Short mmCIF file of C-alpha atoms in Angstrom, two decimals:
data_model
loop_
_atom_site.label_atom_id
_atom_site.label_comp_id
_atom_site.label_asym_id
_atom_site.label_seq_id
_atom_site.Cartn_x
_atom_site.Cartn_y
_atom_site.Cartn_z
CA UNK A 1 74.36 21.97 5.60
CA UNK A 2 72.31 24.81 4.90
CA UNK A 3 69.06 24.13 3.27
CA UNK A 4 69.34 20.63 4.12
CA UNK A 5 65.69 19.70 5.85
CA UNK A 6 66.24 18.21 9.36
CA UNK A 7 63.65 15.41 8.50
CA UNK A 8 66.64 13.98 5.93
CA UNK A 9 69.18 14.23 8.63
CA UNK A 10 66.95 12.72 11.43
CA UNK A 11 66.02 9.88 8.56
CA UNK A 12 69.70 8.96 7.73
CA UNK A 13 70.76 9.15 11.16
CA UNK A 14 67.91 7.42 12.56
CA UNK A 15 68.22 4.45 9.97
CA UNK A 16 72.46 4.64 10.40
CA UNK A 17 71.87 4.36 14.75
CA UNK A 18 69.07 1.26 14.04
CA UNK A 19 71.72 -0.90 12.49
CA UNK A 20 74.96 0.51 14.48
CA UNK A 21 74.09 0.87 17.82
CA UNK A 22 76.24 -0.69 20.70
CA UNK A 23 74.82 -2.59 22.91
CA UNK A 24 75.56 -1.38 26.16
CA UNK A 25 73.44 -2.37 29.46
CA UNK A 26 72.43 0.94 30.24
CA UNK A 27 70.20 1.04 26.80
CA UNK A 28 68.45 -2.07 27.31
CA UNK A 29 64.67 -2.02 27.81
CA UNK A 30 65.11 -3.49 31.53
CA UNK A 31 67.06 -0.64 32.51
CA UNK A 32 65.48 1.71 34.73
CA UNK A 33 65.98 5.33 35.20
CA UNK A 34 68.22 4.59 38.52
CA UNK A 35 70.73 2.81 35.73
CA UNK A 36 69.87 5.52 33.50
CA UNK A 37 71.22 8.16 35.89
CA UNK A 38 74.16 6.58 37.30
CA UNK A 39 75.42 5.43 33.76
CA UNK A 40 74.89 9.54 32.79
CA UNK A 41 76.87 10.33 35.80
CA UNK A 42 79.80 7.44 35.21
CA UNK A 43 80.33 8.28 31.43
CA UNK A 44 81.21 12.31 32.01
CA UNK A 45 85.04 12.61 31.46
CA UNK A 46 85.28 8.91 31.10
CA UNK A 47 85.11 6.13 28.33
CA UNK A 48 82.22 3.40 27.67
CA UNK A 49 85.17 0.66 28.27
CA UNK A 50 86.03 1.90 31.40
CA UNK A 51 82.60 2.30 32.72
CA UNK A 52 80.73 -0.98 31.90
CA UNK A 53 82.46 -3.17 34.39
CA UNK A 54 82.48 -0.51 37.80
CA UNK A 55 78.35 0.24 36.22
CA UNK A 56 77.78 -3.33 36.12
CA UNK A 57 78.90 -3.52 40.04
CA UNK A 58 77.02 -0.47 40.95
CA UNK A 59 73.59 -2.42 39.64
CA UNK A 60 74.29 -5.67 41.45
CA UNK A 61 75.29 -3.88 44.51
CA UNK A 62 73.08 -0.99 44.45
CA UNK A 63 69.70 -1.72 41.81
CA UNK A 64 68.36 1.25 43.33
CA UNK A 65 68.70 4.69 45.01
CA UNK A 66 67.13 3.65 48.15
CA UNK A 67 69.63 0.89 48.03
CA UNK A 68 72.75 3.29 47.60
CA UNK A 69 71.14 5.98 49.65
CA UNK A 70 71.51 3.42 52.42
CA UNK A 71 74.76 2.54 52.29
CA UNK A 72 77.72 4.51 53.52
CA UNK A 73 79.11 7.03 51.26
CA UNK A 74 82.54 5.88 51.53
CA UNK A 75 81.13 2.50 49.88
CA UNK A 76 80.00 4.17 46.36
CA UNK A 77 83.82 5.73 46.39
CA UNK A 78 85.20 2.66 47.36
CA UNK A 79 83.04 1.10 44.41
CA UNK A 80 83.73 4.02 42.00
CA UNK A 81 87.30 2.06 41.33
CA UNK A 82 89.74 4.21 39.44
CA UNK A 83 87.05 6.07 37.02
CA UNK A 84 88.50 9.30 37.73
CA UNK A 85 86.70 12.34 39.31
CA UNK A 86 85.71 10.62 42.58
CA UNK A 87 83.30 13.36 43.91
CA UNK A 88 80.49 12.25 41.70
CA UNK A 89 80.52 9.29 43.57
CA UNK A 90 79.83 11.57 46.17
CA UNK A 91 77.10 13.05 44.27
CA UNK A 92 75.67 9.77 43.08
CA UNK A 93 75.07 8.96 46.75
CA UNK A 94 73.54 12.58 47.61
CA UNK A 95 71.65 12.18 44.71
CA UNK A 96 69.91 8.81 46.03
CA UNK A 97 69.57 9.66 49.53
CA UNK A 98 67.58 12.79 48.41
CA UNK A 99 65.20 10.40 45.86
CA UNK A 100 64.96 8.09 48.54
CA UNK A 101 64.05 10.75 51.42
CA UNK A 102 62.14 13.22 49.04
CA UNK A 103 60.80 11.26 45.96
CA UNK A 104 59.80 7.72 47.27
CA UNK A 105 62.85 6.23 45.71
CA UNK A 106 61.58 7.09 42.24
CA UNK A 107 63.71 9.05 39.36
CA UNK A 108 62.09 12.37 39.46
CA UNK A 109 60.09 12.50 35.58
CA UNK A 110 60.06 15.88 35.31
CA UNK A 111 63.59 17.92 33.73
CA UNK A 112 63.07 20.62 36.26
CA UNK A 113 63.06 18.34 39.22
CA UNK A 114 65.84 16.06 37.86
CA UNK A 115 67.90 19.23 38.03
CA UNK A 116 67.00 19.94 41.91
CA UNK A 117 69.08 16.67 42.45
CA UNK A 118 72.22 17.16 43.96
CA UNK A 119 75.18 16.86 41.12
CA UNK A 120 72.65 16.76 38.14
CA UNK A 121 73.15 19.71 36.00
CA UNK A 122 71.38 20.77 32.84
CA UNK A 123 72.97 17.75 30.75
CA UNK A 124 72.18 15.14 33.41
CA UNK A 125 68.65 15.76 33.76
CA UNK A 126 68.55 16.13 29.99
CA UNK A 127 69.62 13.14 29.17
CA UNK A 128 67.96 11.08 31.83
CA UNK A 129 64.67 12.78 30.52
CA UNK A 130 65.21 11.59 27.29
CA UNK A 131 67.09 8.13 27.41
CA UNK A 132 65.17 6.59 31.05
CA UNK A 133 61.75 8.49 30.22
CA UNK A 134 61.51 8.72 26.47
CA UNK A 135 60.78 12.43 26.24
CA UNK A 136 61.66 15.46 24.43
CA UNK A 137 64.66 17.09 26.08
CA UNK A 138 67.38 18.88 24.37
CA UNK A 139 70.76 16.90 25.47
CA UNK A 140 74.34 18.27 24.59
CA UNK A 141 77.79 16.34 25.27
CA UNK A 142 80.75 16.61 23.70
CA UNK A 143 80.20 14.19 20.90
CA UNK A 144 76.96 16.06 20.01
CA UNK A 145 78.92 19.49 19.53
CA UNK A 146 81.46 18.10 17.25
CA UNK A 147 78.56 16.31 15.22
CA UNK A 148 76.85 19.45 14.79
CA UNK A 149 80.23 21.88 14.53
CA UNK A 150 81.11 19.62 11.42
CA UNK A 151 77.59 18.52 9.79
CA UNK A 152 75.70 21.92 10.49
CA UNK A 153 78.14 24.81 11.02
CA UNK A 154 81.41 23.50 9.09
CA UNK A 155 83.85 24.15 11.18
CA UNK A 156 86.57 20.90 12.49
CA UNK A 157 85.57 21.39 16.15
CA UNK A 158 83.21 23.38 18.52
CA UNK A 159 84.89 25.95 20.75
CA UNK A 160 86.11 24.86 24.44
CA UNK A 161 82.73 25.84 26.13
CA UNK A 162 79.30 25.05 25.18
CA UNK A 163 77.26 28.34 23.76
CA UNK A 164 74.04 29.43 23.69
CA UNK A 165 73.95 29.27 19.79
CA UNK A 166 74.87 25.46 19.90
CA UNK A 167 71.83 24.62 22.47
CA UNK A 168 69.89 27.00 19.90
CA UNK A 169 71.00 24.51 17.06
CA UNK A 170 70.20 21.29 18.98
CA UNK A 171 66.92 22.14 20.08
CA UNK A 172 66.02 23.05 16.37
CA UNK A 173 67.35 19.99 15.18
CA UNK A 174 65.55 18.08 17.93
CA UNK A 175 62.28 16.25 16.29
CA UNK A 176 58.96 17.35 17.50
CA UNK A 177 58.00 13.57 18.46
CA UNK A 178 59.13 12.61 22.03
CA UNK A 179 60.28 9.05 21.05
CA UNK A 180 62.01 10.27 17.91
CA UNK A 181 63.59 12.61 19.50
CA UNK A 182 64.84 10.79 22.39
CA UNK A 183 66.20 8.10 20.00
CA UNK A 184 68.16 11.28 17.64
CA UNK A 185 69.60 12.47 20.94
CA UNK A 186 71.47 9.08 20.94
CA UNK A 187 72.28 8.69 17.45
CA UNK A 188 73.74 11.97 17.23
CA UNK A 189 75.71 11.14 20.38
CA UNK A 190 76.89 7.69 18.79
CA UNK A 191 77.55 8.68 15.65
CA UNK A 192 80.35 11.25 17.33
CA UNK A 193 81.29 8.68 19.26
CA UNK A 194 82.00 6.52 16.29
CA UNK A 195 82.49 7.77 13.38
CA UNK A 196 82.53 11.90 13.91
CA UNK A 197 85.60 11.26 15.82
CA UNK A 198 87.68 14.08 17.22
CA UNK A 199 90.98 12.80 15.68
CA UNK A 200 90.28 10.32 13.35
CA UNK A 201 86.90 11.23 11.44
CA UNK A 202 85.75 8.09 9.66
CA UNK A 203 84.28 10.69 6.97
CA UNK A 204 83.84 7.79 4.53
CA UNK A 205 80.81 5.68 6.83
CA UNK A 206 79.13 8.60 7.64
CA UNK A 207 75.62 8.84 6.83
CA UNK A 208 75.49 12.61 6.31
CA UNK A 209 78.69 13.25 4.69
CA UNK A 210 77.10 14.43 1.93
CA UNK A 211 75.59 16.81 3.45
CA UNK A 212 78.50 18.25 6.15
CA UNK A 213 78.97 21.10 5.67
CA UNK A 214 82.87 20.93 6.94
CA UNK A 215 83.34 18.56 4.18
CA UNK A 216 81.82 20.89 1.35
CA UNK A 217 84.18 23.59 2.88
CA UNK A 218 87.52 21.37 2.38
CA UNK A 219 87.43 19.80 5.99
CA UNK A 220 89.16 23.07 7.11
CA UNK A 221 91.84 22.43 10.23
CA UNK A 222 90.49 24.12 13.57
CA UNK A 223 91.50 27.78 14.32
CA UNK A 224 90.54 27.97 17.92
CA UNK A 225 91.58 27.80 21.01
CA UNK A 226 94.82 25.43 21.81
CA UNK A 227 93.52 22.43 23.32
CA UNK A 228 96.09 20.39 25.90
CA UNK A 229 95.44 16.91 26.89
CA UNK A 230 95.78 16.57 30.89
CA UNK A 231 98.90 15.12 32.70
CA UNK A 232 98.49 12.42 34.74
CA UNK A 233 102.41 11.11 35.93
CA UNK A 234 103.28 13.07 38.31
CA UNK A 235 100.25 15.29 38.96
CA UNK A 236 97.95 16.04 42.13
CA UNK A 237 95.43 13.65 39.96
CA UNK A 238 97.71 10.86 40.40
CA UNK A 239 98.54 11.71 44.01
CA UNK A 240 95.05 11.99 44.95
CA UNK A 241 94.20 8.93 43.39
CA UNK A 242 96.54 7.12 44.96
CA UNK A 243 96.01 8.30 48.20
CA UNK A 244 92.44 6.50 47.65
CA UNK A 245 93.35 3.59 46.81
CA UNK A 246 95.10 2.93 49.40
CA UNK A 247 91.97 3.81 51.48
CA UNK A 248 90.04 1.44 49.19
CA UNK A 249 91.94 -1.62 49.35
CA UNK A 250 91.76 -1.38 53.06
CA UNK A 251 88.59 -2.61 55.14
CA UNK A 252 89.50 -1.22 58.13
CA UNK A 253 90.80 2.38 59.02
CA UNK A 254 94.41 3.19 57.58
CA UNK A 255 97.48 5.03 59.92
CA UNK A 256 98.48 7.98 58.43
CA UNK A 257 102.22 6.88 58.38
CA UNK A 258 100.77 3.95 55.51
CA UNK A 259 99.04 6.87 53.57
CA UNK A 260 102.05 8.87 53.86
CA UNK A 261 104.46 6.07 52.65
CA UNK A 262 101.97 5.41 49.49
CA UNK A 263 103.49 8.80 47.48
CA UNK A 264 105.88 9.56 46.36
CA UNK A 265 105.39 6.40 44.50
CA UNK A 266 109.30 6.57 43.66
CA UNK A 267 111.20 7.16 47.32
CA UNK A 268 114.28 7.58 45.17
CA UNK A 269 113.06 10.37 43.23
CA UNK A 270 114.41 13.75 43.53
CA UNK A 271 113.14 16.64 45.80
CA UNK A 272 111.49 14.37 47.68
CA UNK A 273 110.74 17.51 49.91
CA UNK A 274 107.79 18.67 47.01
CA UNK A 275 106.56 15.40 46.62
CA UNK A 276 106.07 15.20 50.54
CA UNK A 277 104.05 18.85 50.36
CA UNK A 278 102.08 17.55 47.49
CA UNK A 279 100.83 14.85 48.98
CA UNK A 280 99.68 16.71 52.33
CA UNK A 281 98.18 19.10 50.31
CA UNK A 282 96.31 16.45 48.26
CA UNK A 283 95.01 14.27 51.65
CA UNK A 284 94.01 17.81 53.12
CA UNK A 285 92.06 18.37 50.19
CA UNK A 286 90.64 14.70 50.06
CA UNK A 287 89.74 15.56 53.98
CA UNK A 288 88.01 18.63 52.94
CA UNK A 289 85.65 17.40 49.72
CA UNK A 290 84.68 14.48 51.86
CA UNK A 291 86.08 11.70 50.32
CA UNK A 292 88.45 10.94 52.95
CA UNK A 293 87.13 11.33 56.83
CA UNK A 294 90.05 11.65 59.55
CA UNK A 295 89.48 9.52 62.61
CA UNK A 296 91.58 10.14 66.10
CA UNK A 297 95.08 8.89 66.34
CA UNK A 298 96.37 9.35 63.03
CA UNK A 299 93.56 7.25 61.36
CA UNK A 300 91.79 7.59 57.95
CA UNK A 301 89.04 6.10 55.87
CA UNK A 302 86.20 6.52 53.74
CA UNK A 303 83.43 8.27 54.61
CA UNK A 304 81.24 6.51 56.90
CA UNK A 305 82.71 3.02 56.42
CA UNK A 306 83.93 0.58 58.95
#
């Protein structure tokens, strides 16, 4: 897309988000930045379907970070369901107790304070700058690096880790105008989401095909790095995970012989000996992050719950 004026790509994208947009919760103009942030922190690693319904919850139970803040943090893992990646439930709860104790239970405004919160890094507080305050903050997730691999530097996907010459490219691309560019941040994020899919690109209801570069080059197949989906059968994801849900569906403290009889989840299985190690290994670790607190005689639950 050399030579191609960013005013015609923010117009075309702009007009393309206007009349494609989803409608999700965390976009409506009731949300607040509380929703803002937790829906930022819910949707790393994990899709819009899956993280509706446990958001949805977390507003009802918690509408605030005063209201999280003061309840247990074994609650907002019990709450986080199966959305994978249970620490930043952990970190969603750190996160309000500190605006609650050190910000008067407001969203922090300002980028540089956003990123003082603990578990918001520079994407976080980027995109909670632009999407809860409306301002001008340069925000870059996956679906924005593939947008701008393709459209801008024509190659079929970006390389494993984000660069400094693709946070280079997005603030240059970013509009001068806070609301505008706020509202591009989205679109370009949607439009990846979409249409600029990683598998599947739905080249033909693009708005800027004309213009990709990737296209004008042949759509040429990526080069880089091999990338490998992750396991899940089997793995010390799946152990962990079920480990705490076992904790979850419980409202009272759990023995350790019912944790220990949740995995293997096949007693028939072979080397039964491995699965045995891999699931101390896994509660140890559990014990250790703080998602799982170890109570005398054998008993377990979630952090600070009943």
């Amino acid at each position: 897309m050399p030579g191609t004026e960013p005013a015609v790509l923010h117009y075309r994208l702009l007009r393309w988000y206007a009349a494609h947009r989803r409608d999700l919760p965390w976009r409506a103009p009731d949300r607040s930045p509380w929703g803002v942030l937790v829906s930022e922190v819910m949707l790393q690693q994990t899709p819009v379907a899956r993280v509706e319904p446990v958001w949805r919850r977390w507003m009802q139970l918690w509408p605030t970070a005063s209201a999280l803040a003061q309840a247990a943090p074994g609650e907002a893992v019990r709450e986080w369901g199966r959305l994978g990646y249970p620490r930043r439930a952990l970190r969603l709860h750190a996160a309000a107790t500190a605006i609650h104790d050190e910000h008067d239970g407001q969203v922090p405004v300002d980028e540089v304070m956003l990123r003082t919160l603990p578990g918001v890094g520079d994407y976080t507080a980027a995109a909670v700058t632009a999407f809860a305050f409306g301002r001008r903050a340069t925000v870059v997730d996956t679906n924005v690096r593939r947008v701008h691999a393709r459209a801008v530097s024509g190659i079929a996907l970006p390389s494993p880790s984000l660069t400094r010459a693709e946070l280079d490219l997005a603030g240059r691309l970013l509009p001068a105008d806070d609301a505008e560019a706020a509202t591009w941040s989205v679109a370009v994020m949607e439009l990846g989401a979409l249409v600029c899919t990683a598998r599947a690109p739905r080249c033909a209801d693009c708005p800027v095909a004309d213009l990709c570069a990737w296209r004008r080059a042949g759509s040429p197949a990526y080069d880089g790095p091999v990338r490998r989906g992750q396991a899940w059968a089997g793995t010390d994801r799946q152990c962990r995970g079920t480990l705490l849900q076992v904790l979850r569906d419980a409202d009272a403290p759990v023995h350790g012989a019912r944790l220990r009889a949740s995995w293997p989840l096949d007693p028939a299985a072979p080397d039964q000996e491995a699965a045995h190690l891999q699931r101390d290994r896994c509660l140890d670790a559990l014990v250790a992050e703080g998602l799982v607190e170890p109570l005398p005689e054998d008993l377990f639950r979630l952090p600070g719950t009943g």
